[in-house]
Short mmCIF file of C-alpha atoms in Angstrom, two decimals:
data_model
loop_
_atom_site.label_atom_id
_atom_site.label_comp_id
_atom_site.label_asym_id
_atom_site.label_seq_id
_atom_site.Cartn_x
_atom_site.Cartn_y
_atom_site.Cartn_z
CA MET B 206 1.15 -8.45 11.41
CA PRO B 207 -1.72 -6.64 9.65
CA LYS B 208 -2.56 -7.45 6.06
CA TYR B 209 -3.57 -4.95 3.40
CA GLU B 210 -5.38 -5.20 0.12
CA TRP B 211 -3.61 -2.77 -2.19
CA THR B 212 -3.38 -1.68 -5.80
CA ILE B 213 -0.63 0.23 -7.59
CA SER B 214 -1.70 1.93 -10.82
CA ALA B 215 0.74 3.66 -13.18
CA ARG B 216 0.56 5.02 -16.71
CA ASN B 217 1.29 2.44 -19.41
CA LYS B 218 1.59 -0.38 -16.85
CA GLU B 219 -0.76 -3.13 -15.80
CA ASN B 220 -2.23 -2.58 -12.31
CA ILE B 221 -0.67 -4.59 -9.50
CA HIS B 222 -3.26 -5.85 -7.01
CA ARG B 223 -2.27 -7.90 -3.96
CA VAL B 224 -3.03 -8.77 -0.36
CA THR B 225 0.17 -8.67 1.72
CA ASP B 226 1.77 -7.04 4.72
CA ALA B 227 3.27 -3.55 4.57
CA GLU B 228 6.82 -4.84 4.18
CA GLU B 229 5.98 -6.64 0.94
CA LEU B 230 4.29 -3.49 -0.34
CA GLU B 231 7.41 -1.47 0.49
CA GLU B 232 9.55 -4.02 -1.36
CA THR B 233 7.26 -3.90 -4.41
CA LEU B 234 7.48 -0.08 -4.52
CA ARG B 235 11.28 -0.26 -4.21
CA ILE B 236 11.52 -2.75 -7.08
CA LEU B 237 9.20 -0.73 -9.34
CA LYS B 238 11.28 2.44 -8.90
CA LEU B 239 8.30 4.69 -9.61
CA PRO B 240 9.13 8.39 -10.03
CA GLY B 241 8.79 11.01 -7.32
CA GLU B 242 9.06 11.23 -3.59
CA LYS B 243 7.36 8.50 -1.60
CA PRO B 244 7.08 7.89 2.11
CA THR B 245 9.93 5.59 3.08
CA GLN B 246 7.98 3.72 5.73
CA TRP B 247 4.67 2.60 4.27
CA ALA B 248 3.96 0.52 7.38
CA TRP B 249 3.49 3.77 9.31
CA VAL B 250 1.47 5.42 6.55
CA LEU B 251 -0.83 2.42 6.23
CA SER B 252 -1.54 1.63 9.84
CA GLU B 253 -0.43 4.36 12.23
CA ASN B 254 -1.69 7.51 10.53
CA PRO B 255 -5.05 8.17 12.25
CA GLU B 256 -6.28 10.41 9.41
CA TRP B 257 -6.57 7.40 7.10
CA GLY B 258 -8.06 4.85 9.51
CA GLY B 259 -6.55 1.85 7.77
CA GLN B 260 -7.40 2.88 4.22
CA GLY B 261 -6.43 5.59 1.80
CA ARG B 262 -4.98 6.69 -1.49
CA PHE B 263 -1.62 8.19 -2.40
CA VAL B 264 -1.23 9.88 -5.80
CA HIS B 265 2.01 11.12 -7.31
CA ASN B 266 1.89 13.81 -10.02
CA ALA B 267 -1.91 13.74 -10.54
CA GLY B 268 -2.71 14.35 -14.21
CA GLY B 269 0.95 14.43 -15.20
CA GLU B 270 3.17 12.22 -17.33
CA ASP B 271 4.55 10.40 -14.29
CA GLU B 272 1.24 9.85 -12.48
CA TRP B 273 0.93 6.74 -10.37
CA SER B 274 -1.21 5.86 -7.39
CA LEU B 275 -1.47 3.47 -4.49
CA THR B 276 -4.77 2.60 -2.83
CA TRP B 277 -4.99 0.39 0.24
CA SER B 278 -7.38 -0.99 2.78
CA LYS B 279 -6.47 -2.81 5.99
CA ILE B 280 -8.02 -6.25 6.25
CA ASP B 281 -9.41 -7.27 9.62
CA GLU B 282 -7.67 -10.38 10.82
CA PRO B 283 -10.01 -13.13 11.97
CA LYS B 284 -10.18 -13.65 15.71
CA MET B 285 -8.86 -16.97 16.89
CA ASP B 286 -11.38 -19.10 18.74
CA THR B 287 -9.63 -20.24 21.90
CA GLU B 288 -12.56 -22.25 23.26
CA HIS B 289 -12.99 -25.83 22.09
#
């Protein structure tokens, strides 16, 4: 499963920066209960949307009271050496 380096930034909150899979990111967003509409399947947004190529930024309510953002970047998984 792909891993992502991601950061959630919100007004009056400390940034959250982690390296996890998309499911843990989805769980973190659910727990935080940030305002506004969000994609319900971040796994698709992060990895399957060809416009973003494995990295991107989502901003809710830019410049407003409820502004928060998510930035992410897919991390290349190391190739396993099968020769000994």
